[in-house]
Amino acid sequence: MGTLNLPRTVSVLGSTGSIGMSTLELFELAGVEVEIFALTAGRNAARLAEQALRWRPQVAVIEDEAALPELRERLQGSGIRTAAGAQAVTDVAAAEVQWVMSAIVGFAGLAPTLAAAKAGAIVALANKESLVCAGPSLLRTAKLAGGAVIPVDSEHSAIFQVLDPALAGQVSRLILTSSGGPFRDATHAQMAAATREQALAHPNFSMGAKISIDSATMMNKGLEVIEAAYLFAMPPERIEVLVHPQQIIHSLVEYADGSTLAQLGPPDMRPPIACAFAWPDRLPWPAPRLDLVTAGPLTFQHPDPQRFPSLSIAKQALARGGRAPAAMNAANERAVAAFLDRRIRFLDIPNVVAETLERMDRAATPAVLDNDPVESARNTDAEARRVADEVVIGLAAA
Ligand code: NAD
Ligand code: MG
C-alpha cells in the first residue's frame, strides 16, 4: 500500500454502532496503519472499552455520563484517557486528525460533525441527519476549513463516485435506489398492524434501530433525497427514487444526453466506507466481489406513495426549505422512538411527522433572526421535539 495516500490519523465517532464497527473491521481487513485519536460511543461502555483496548486511541469518550465509571474501570491502567458527555464528544471531534468517521445516529451527530469539519478533517459522513438539519452550513464549514465531506451513505457514495462535479450542470436526474424495506410488498393492513420486531427486520442489512425503522417507513429515503439535494446541489424535482430490492445498483446519474451512469456492488457498507477513507485512491482489501451471474435478475419498481407517505413529506420539507427539514428530522426521531417504545403504531410515524410540521407552520413563529445556523437548527430541533411529543401523547390517548 506504499503508494497510496491514505489518512494516518483518524477518529471514529459512533464506533460501537453498525457503521462504526464496520469501519474498524475494514481497517483490520485492509491492514491499514492508522493512529486513532478518539473512539466515541453513546452508552455501551463494554464495547467501547473492548475497541479501545484493541485500537489504542488516545481518548475514549462515552456520551452517557452514567456509563463513565464502568468505562474507567475497564480501561484502568491502559493509559487511554476517558471522558463523558455530549460536550466531550464534540470536543474530541474538534481535535486535529486527517479523517473522521461521523457515524453517530440522529441530531446528536450534528455538533461533533461540524466540529470535525471546522477542524479541516476529511469527514466521512454516515450521519445523514446532520446534513438534513444543517446541510449548507456543514458543507460551507468544511470547504472554508480546507477539508471535505465525503458521503458514506451507499446511495450518495455511488453518486459521488460517478458524478463528475465539472458536469453537475449537465445532469438531468439523480436516481436513488431503495431496498423498499421490510414492508416493500406488505399490504396497508399488514403495515397498520406491524410490530416493532417486523419493522426492525431489514431484508438485506443489519443496521441500527433508528435507520431500520426509517427504512421500513421509507423516511430513510426521504432523508436521503434531502441529503442528495444538499451534497450535489440538485433541485428536488431532479431527484427520483426507485425501489430496487436486490440492492446491487446503489444509485444512478442521468446526464442531459440520455446517458446514465451507475455504481454497483454487493449490499455491504464496507465498500462505501473504504471509498471515503482512501478517496481519490482505492483501498485494496478482501472485499466480497460482485458476481452478476449469481446476483440474479435486477428488478425495479416505483415506491407506493400511499403506503410510504414519508417520501413526499420529505420532498415537501425540502421544497419549503428554511427550518422545515430540521423540524421534520426531529419529529421523525421522536416518532421512531415512540414506536420503538410501543407508544404509537407503525403508520402513526408519518402522521406524527406531518402533523408536527403543520402545527409548527400554523404557529407562525417569527423567522428566527439568528446568524448562527447551528444554534438555529438546535432551536428548531428542540421545538419540533416538543410539538412531536404532544402529537404522540394525543395519539396514544386516542
Ligand atoms: P447505530 O445505532 O448502530 O450506531 C449509532 C452510534 O452512535 C453508536 O456508536 C452509538 O453508541 C452512538 N450514539 C447514539 N446516540 C448517541 C448520542 N446521543 N451521542 C453520542 N453518540 C451516540 O446506528 P448505525 O446504523 O451505525 O447508523 C449511524 C448513522 O449512519 C446514522 O445516521 C445512519 O442513518 C447512518 N447510516 C447507516 C447505515 C447502516 O447500514 N447502518 C447506512 C447508511 C447510513
Ligand atoms: Mg442509504
Coordinates of C-alpha atoms and ligand atoms in Angstrom, one line a residue:
M1 CA 0.0 0.0 0.0
G2 CA 3.1 2.2 -0.1
T3 CA 2.0 4.3 -3.0
L4 CA -1.5 5.1 -1.7
N5 CA -2.0 8.4 0.0
L6 CA -4.1 7.2 3.0
P7 CA -5.1 9.1 6.1
R8 CA -2.9 8.1 9.1
T9 CA -4.6 10.0 12.0
V10 CA -8.3 9.2 12.4
S11 CA -11.2 9.4 14.8
V12 CA -14.3 7.3 14.8
L13 CA -17.5 8.9 16.2
G14 CA -20.1 6.3 17.0
S15 CA -17.6 3.5 16.9
T16 CA -19.9 1.0 18.7
G17 CA -22.6 1.2 16.1
S18 CA -23.2 -0.7 12.9
I19 CA -21.2 1.7 10.8
G20 CA -18.6 2.4 13.4
M21 CA -17.9 -1.4 13.8
S22 CA -17.8 -1.8 10.0
T23 CA -15.2 1.0 9.9
L24 CA -12.9 -0.7 12.4
E25 CA -13.5 -4.1 10.8
L26 CA -12.4 -2.6 7.4
F27 CA -9.2 -1.1 9.0
E28 CA -8.5 -4.6 10.3
L29 CA -9.2 -6.4 7.0
A30 CA -7.3 -3.9 4.9
G31 CA -4.4 -3.9 7.3
V32 CA -4.1 -0.1 7.3
E33 CA -1.9 1.5 9.8
V34 CA -3.9 4.2 11.5
E35 CA -3.4 6.1 14.7
I36 CA -6.7 6.6 16.3
F37 CA -7.2 9.7 18.3
A38 CA -10.7 9.2 19.6
L39 CA -13.3 6.5 19.7
T40 CA -16.8 7.6 20.9
A41 CA -20.0 5.9 21.9
G42 CA -23.4 6.7 23.3
R43 CA -23.7 4.3 26.2
N44 CA -22.2 0.9 25.5
A45 CA -19.1 1.2 27.8
A46 CA -18.2 -2.5 27.5
R47 CA -18.0 -2.5 23.7
L48 CA -16.2 0.9 23.7
A49 CA -13.6 -0.4 26.2
E50 CA -13.1 -3.5 24.1
Q51 CA -12.5 -1.5 21.0
A52 CA -10.2 0.9 22.8
L53 CA -8.0 -1.9 24.2
R54 CA -7.7 -3.3 20.6
W55 CA -7.2 0.1 18.8
R56 CA -5.4 2.1 21.5
P57 CA -6.9 5.6 20.8
Q58 CA -5.6 8.5 22.9
V59 CA -9.1 9.0 24.3
A60 CA -12.4 7.1 24.6
V61 CA -15.5 9.1 25.1
I62 CA -18.9 8.0 26.2
E63 CA -21.9 10.4 25.8
D64 CA -23.8 8.9 28.7
E65 CA -22.2 10.2 31.9
A66 CA -23.7 7.3 34.0
A67 CA -21.5 4.9 32.0
L68 CA -18.2 6.7 32.7
P69 CA -17.3 4.7 35.9
E70 CA -17.7 1.4 34.0
L71 CA -15.6 2.8 31.1
R72 CA -12.9 4.0 33.5
E73 CA -12.8 0.7 35.3
R74 CA -12.5 -1.3 32.2
L75 CA -9.7 1.0 30.8
Q76 CA -7.8 1.3 34.1
G77 CA -4.1 1.0 33.7
S78 CA -4.3 1.2 29.9
G79 CA -3.1 4.8 29.6
I80 CA -6.2 5.6 27.5
R81 CA -7.9 8.8 28.6
T82 CA -11.6 8.7 29.2
A83 CA -14.3 11.4 29.2
A84 CA -18.1 11.6 29.2
G85 CA -20.9 13.9 28.0
A86 CA -22.1 15.4 24.7
Q87 CA -19.7 18.3 25.0
A88 CA -16.8 15.9 25.4
V89 CA -17.8 14.1 22.2
T90 CA -17.8 17.4 20.4
D91 CA -14.5 18.5 22.0
V92 CA -12.6 15.4 20.8
A93 CA -14.3 15.6 17.4
A94 CA -12.6 19.0 17.1
A95 CA -9.1 17.6 17.5
E96 CA -6.8 17.8 14.5
V97 CA -6.9 14.5 12.7
Q98 CA -6.8 13.8 9.0
W99 CA -10.0 11.7 8.8
V100 CA -13.1 11.5 10.9
M101 CA -15.9 8.8 10.6
S102 CA -19.1 10.6 11.5
A103 CA -21.3 7.6 12.5
I104 CA -23.4 8.9 15.4
V105 CA -27.1 8.4 14.8
G106 CA -29.5 11.4 14.7
F107 CA -29.3 15.1 15.5
A108 CA -26.8 14.2 18.2
G109 CA -24.3 13.8 15.4
L110 CA -24.5 17.4 14.2
A111 CA -22.3 19.3 16.7
P112 CA -19.5 16.7 16.6
T113 CA -19.6 16.5 12.8
L114 CA -19.5 20.3 12.5
A115 CA -16.6 20.4 14.9
A116 CA -14.7 17.9 12.8
A117 CA -15.5 19.8 9.6
K118 CA -14.3 23.1 11.2
A119 CA -11.0 21.5 12.2
G120 CA -10.4 20.7 8.5
A121 CA -10.7 17.0 8.6
I122 CA -12.0 14.8 5.8
V123 CA -15.3 13.9 7.2
A124 CA -16.7 10.5 6.1
L125 CA -20.3 11.2 6.6
A126 CA -22.7 8.4 7.6
N127 CA -24.7 10.7 9.9
K128 CA -27.2 11.9 7.3
E129 CA -29.3 13.7 9.9
S130 CA -26.6 16.4 10.2
L131 CA -26.8 17.2 6.5
V132 CA -30.6 17.2 6.7
C133 CA -30.6 19.6 9.6
A134 CA -27.8 22.0 8.6
G135 CA -26.6 20.8 5.2
P136 CA -25.5 24.1 3.6
S137 CA -23.6 25.3 6.7
L138 CA -21.9 21.9 7.2
L139 CA -20.7 21.9 3.6
R140 CA -19.6 25.5 3.8
T141 CA -17.7 24.9 7.1
A142 CA -15.8 22.0 5.6
K143 CA -14.9 24.0 2.5
L144 CA -13.7 27.0 4.4
A145 CA -11.6 24.9 6.7
G146 CA -9.9 23.2 3.7
G147 CA -11.5 19.8 4.4
A148 CA -14.3 17.9 2.7
V149 CA -17.4 15.9 3.4
I150 CA -17.4 12.5 1.7
P151 CA -20.7 10.6 1.8
V152 CA -20.7 7.1 3.3
D153 CA -24.5 6.5 2.7
S154 CA -24.3 4.0 -0.1
E155 CA -26.5 5.9 -2.5
H156 CA -24.6 9.1 -2.1
S157 CA -21.3 7.3 -2.3
A158 CA -22.5 5.8 -5.6
I159 CA -23.4 9.3 -6.9
F160 CA -20.2 10.8 -5.6
Q161 CA -18.2 8.1 -7.5
V162 CA -19.9 8.6 -10.8
L163 CA -20.9 12.3 -10.8
D164 CA -18.2 14.5 -12.4
P165 CA -18.5 17.8 -10.5
A166 CA -17.4 19.7 -13.6
L167 CA -20.5 18.3 -15.3
A168 CA -23.0 18.9 -12.5
G169 CA -24.9 21.4 -14.6
Q170 CA -25.4 18.8 -17.3
V171 CA -27.1 16.2 -15.0
S172 CA -30.8 15.7 -15.8
R173 CA -31.6 13.3 -12.9
L174 CA -30.2 11.6 -9.9
I175 CA -31.9 8.3 -9.2
L176 CA -31.6 7.0 -5.7
T177 CA -32.3 3.3 -5.2
S178 CA -34.0 1.8 -2.2
S179 CA -34.4 -1.7 -1.0
G180 CA -38.1 -0.9 -0.2
G181 CA -37.5 -2.1 3.3
P182 CA -39.3 -4.9 5.1
F183 CA -42.8 -3.7 4.0
R184 CA -42.0 -3.3 0.3
D185 CA -44.7 -5.8 -0.6
A186 CA -46.8 -5.6 2.5
T187 CA -50.5 -4.6 2.4
H188 CA -51.7 -1.4 4.1
A189 CA -53.5 -3.6 6.7
Q190 CA -50.3 -5.5 7.4
M191 CA -48.4 -2.3 7.8
A192 CA -51.1 -0.9 10.1
A193 CA -50.6 -3.9 12.4
A194 CA -46.8 -4.1 12.1
T195 CA -44.9 -4.9 15.3
R196 CA -41.6 -3.5 16.4
E197 CA -39.9 -6.8 15.5
Q198 CA -41.3 -6.9 12.0
A199 CA -40.3 -3.3 11.3
L200 CA -36.8 -3.9 12.6
A201 CA -36.2 -6.8 10.3
H202 CA -34.5 -5.2 7.3
P203 CA -34.2 -7.6 4.3
N204 CA -30.5 -7.0 3.4
F205 CA -28.7 -5.2 6.3
S206 CA -28.2 -5.3 10.0
M207 CA -28.3 -1.7 11.0
G208 CA -29.0 0.5 14.0
A209 CA -32.6 0.5 15.2
K210 CA -33.4 4.1 14.1
I211 CA -32.3 3.7 10.5
S212 CA -34.0 0.3 10.4
I213 CA -37.4 1.9 11.2
D214 CA -36.6 4.7 8.8
S215 CA -36.1 2.1 6.1
A216 CA -39.4 0.5 7.0
T217 CA -41.3 3.8 6.6
M218 CA -39.0 4.9 3.8
M219 CA -38.3 8.1 5.7
N220 CA -34.7 6.9 5.2
K221 CA -35.1 7.6 1.5
G222 CA -36.8 10.9 2.3
L223 CA -33.8 11.9 4.4
E224 CA -31.6 10.8 1.6
V225 CA -33.4 12.9 -1.0
I226 CA -32.6 16.0 1.1
E227 CA -29.0 14.7 1.7
A228 CA -28.6 14.4 -2.1
A229 CA -30.1 17.8 -2.8
Y230 CA -27.5 19.5 -0.5
L231 CA -24.5 17.3 -1.3
F232 CA -24.9 17.6 -5.1
A233 CA -26.6 21.0 -5.3
M234 CA -29.5 19.4 -7.1
P235 CA -33.1 20.7 -7.2
P236 CA -35.7 18.4 -5.6
E237 CA -37.5 17.8 -8.9
R238 CA -34.4 16.2 -10.4
I239 CA -34.1 13.6 -7.7
E240 CA -36.0 10.4 -8.0
V241 CA -36.4 7.3 -6.0
L242 CA -36.7 3.7 -7.4
V243 CA -37.2 0.6 -5.4
H244 CA -34.6 -2.0 -6.3
P245 CA -34.9 -5.0 -3.9
Q246 CA -31.6 -6.6 -4.7
Q247 CA -29.6 -3.5 -3.7
I248 CA -26.9 -4.1 -6.3
I249 CA -27.2 -0.8 -8.2
H250 CA -26.6 1.8 -5.4
S251 CA -27.7 4.8 -7.4
L252 CA -27.6 6.4 -10.9
V253 CA -26.8 9.7 -12.6
E254 CA -28.5 10.5 -15.8
Y255 CA -26.9 13.1 -18.0
A256 CA -28.6 15.5 -20.4
D257 CA -27.6 13.4 -23.4
G258 CA -29.5 10.4 -22.1
S259 CA -26.5 8.5 -20.8
T260 CA -27.0 7.0 -17.4
L261 CA -24.1 6.0 -15.1
A262 CA -24.5 3.7 -12.2
Q263 CA -22.3 2.3 -9.4
L264 CA -22.7 -1.4 -8.5
G265 CA -21.6 -3.6 -5.6
P266 CA -22.9 -6.2 -3.2
P267 CA -25.1 -4.8 -0.4
D268 CA -22.4 -4.1 2.1
M269 CA -21.4 -0.8 3.8
R270 CA -17.7 -1.5 3.9
P271 CA -17.0 -0.6 0.2
P272 CA -18.5 2.9 0.6
I273 CA -16.5 3.3 3.9
A274 CA -13.4 2.2 2.0
C275 CA -14.1 4.7 -0.7
A276 CA -14.5 7.6 1.8
F277 CA -11.3 6.5 3.5
A278 CA -9.0 6.3 0.5
W279 CA -10.5 8.8 -1.9
P280 CA -9.3 9.6 -4.5
D281 CA -7.4 6.3 -4.2
R282 CA -8.9 2.8 -4.0
L283 CA -8.2 0.8 -0.9
P284 CA -7.3 -2.8 -1.5
W285 CA -9.0 -5.2 0.9
P286 CA -10.5 -8.7 0.6
A287 CA -13.9 -7.3 -0.4
P288 CA -16.7 -9.6 -1.3
R289 CA -16.9 -9.3 -5.1
L290 CA -20.0 -8.7 -7.1
D291 CA -21.0 -11.8 -9.1
L292 CA -23.6 -10.6 -11.6
V293 CA -24.4 -14.2 -12.6
T294 CA -25.4 -15.3 -9.1
A295 CA -26.9 -11.9 -8.3
G296 CA -29.8 -12.9 -10.5
P297 CA -32.3 -10.5 -12.2
L298 CA -32.2 -6.9 -11.1
T299 CA -35.7 -5.5 -10.7
F300 CA -37.1 -2.0 -10.2
Q301 CA -40.4 -0.5 -9.2
H302 CA -41.8 2.9 -8.2
P303 CA -42.4 3.4 -4.5
D304 CA -46.0 3.4 -3.4
P305 CA -46.9 6.9 -2.3
Q306 CA -50.0 5.6 -0.4
R307 CA -48.1 3.2 1.8
F308 CA -45.0 5.3 2.1
P309 CA -46.1 9.0 2.6
S310 CA -42.8 9.8 4.3
L311 CA -41.2 10.3 0.9
S312 CA -43.4 13.1 -0.1
I313 CA -43.4 14.6 3.4
A314 CA -39.6 14.9 3.0
K315 CA -39.8 16.3 -0.5
Q316 CA -42.2 19.0 0.7
A317 CA -40.0 19.8 3.6
L318 CA -37.0 20.2 1.2
A319 CA -39.1 22.4 -1.1
R320 CA -40.3 24.5 1.8
G321 CA -36.7 24.9 2.9
G322 CA -35.6 27.0 5.9
R323 CA -36.2 25.1 9.1
A324 CA -38.6 22.5 7.7
P325 CA -36.0 19.7 7.1
A326 CA -34.6 20.1 10.7
A327 CA -38.2 20.1 12.1
M328 CA -39.1 17.1 10.0
N329 CA -36.0 15.2 11.2
A330 CA -36.7 16.0 14.9
A331 CA -40.3 14.9 14.6
N332 CA -39.2 11.7 12.9
E333 CA -36.7 10.9 15.7
R334 CA -39.4 11.3 18.3
A335 CA -41.9 9.3 16.3
V336 CA -39.5 6.5 15.8
A337 CA -38.6 6.5 19.5
A338 CA -42.3 6.4 20.4
F339 CA -42.9 3.5 18.0
L340 CA -39.9 1.6 19.4
D341 CA -41.3 2.2 22.9
R342 CA -44.6 0.7 21.6
R343 CA -46.4 4.0 22.4
I344 CA -47.7 4.5 18.8
R345 CA -48.4 2.3 15.8
F346 CA -46.3 1.9 12.8
L347 CA -48.4 4.0 10.4
D348 CA -48.6 6.8 13.1
I349 CA -45.0 7.6 12.4
P350 CA -45.5 9.6 9.2
N351 CA -48.7 11.1 10.8
V352 CA -46.7 12.5 13.7
V353 CA -44.1 14.0 11.3
A354 CA -46.7 15.6 9.0
E355 CA -48.8 16.9 12.0
T356 CA -45.7 18.4 13.7
L357 CA -44.7 20.2 10.5
E358 CA -48.3 21.5 10.1
R359 CA -48.5 22.7 13.7
M360 CA -45.2 24.4 13.5
D361 CA -46.3 26.2 10.4
R362 CA -49.5 27.3 11.9
A363 CA -47.7 28.6 15.0
A364 CA -46.2 31.1 12.6
T365 CA -43.2 31.8 14.8
P366 CA -41.4 34.9 13.6
A367 CA -38.4 34.0 11.5
V368 CA -35.5 33.4 13.8
L369 CA -33.1 36.2 13.3
D370 CA -30.2 34.0 14.0
N371 CA -26.9 34.1 12.1
D372 CA -25.7 31.0 13.9
P373 CA -27.0 28.2 11.8
V374 CA -26.3 25.5 14.3
E375 CA -28.0 27.4 17.1
S376 CA -31.0 27.9 14.8
A377 CA -31.0 24.2 13.9
R378 CA -30.8 23.4 17.6
N379 CA -33.8 25.7 18.4
T380 CA -35.8 24.2 15.6
D381 CA -34.9 20.7 16.7
A382 CA -35.9 21.4 20.3
E383 CA -39.2 23.0 19.3
A384 CA -40.1 20.2 16.9
R385 CA -39.4 17.6 19.5
R386 CA -41.7 19.3 21.9
V387 CA -44.5 19.5 19.3
A388 CA -44.0 15.9 18.2
D389 CA -44.2 14.7 21.8
E390 CA -47.5 16.5 22.1
V391 CA -48.8 14.8 19.0
V392 CA -47.6 11.4 20.2
I393 CA -49.4 11.9 23.5
G394 CA -52.6 12.9 21.7
L395 CA -52.4 9.7 19.5
A396 CA -51.6 7.5 22.4
A397 CA -54.6 8.8 24.3
A398 CA -57.0 8.4 21.3
Ligands
NAD1 P1 -26.2 2.6 15.4 O1 -27.4 2.9 16.3 O2 -25.8 1.2 15.2 O3 -24.9 3.3 16.0 C1 -25.0 4.7 16.4 C2 -23.7 5.1 17.1 O4 -23.9 6.4 17.7 C3 -23.4 4.1 18.3 O5 -22.0 4.1 18.5 C4 -24.0 4.9 19.5 O6 -23.4 4.5 20.7 C5 -23.7 6.3 19.1 N1 -24.7 7.2 19.8 C6 -26.1 7.1 19.8 N2 -26.6 8.1 20.4 C7 -25.6 9.0 20.7 C8 -25.6 10.3 21.3 N3 -26.7 10.9 21.8 N4 -24.3 10.9 21.5 C9 -23.2 10.3 21.0 N5 -23.2 9.0 20.4 C10 -24.4 8.4 20.3 O7 -26.5 3.3 14.0 P2 -25.9 3.0 12.6 O8 -26.7 2.0 11.9 O9 -24.4 2.7 12.7 O10 -26.1 4.4 11.9 C11 -25.2 5.5 12.2 C12 -25.5 6.6 11.2 O11 -25.2 6.1 9.9 C13 -27.0 7.0 11.1 O12 -27.1 8.4 10.8 C14 -27.5 6.2 9.9 O13 -28.6 6.9 9.2 C15 -26.3 6.2 9.0 N6 -26.2 5.1 8.0 C16 -26.2 3.8 8.5 C17 -26.2 2.8 7.6 C18 -26.1 1.3 8.0 O14 -26.0 0.4 7.2 N7 -26.1 1.1 9.3 C19 -26.2 3.1 6.2 C20 -26.2 4.4 5.8 C21 -26.2 5.4 6.7
MG2 MG -28.6 4.8 2.3

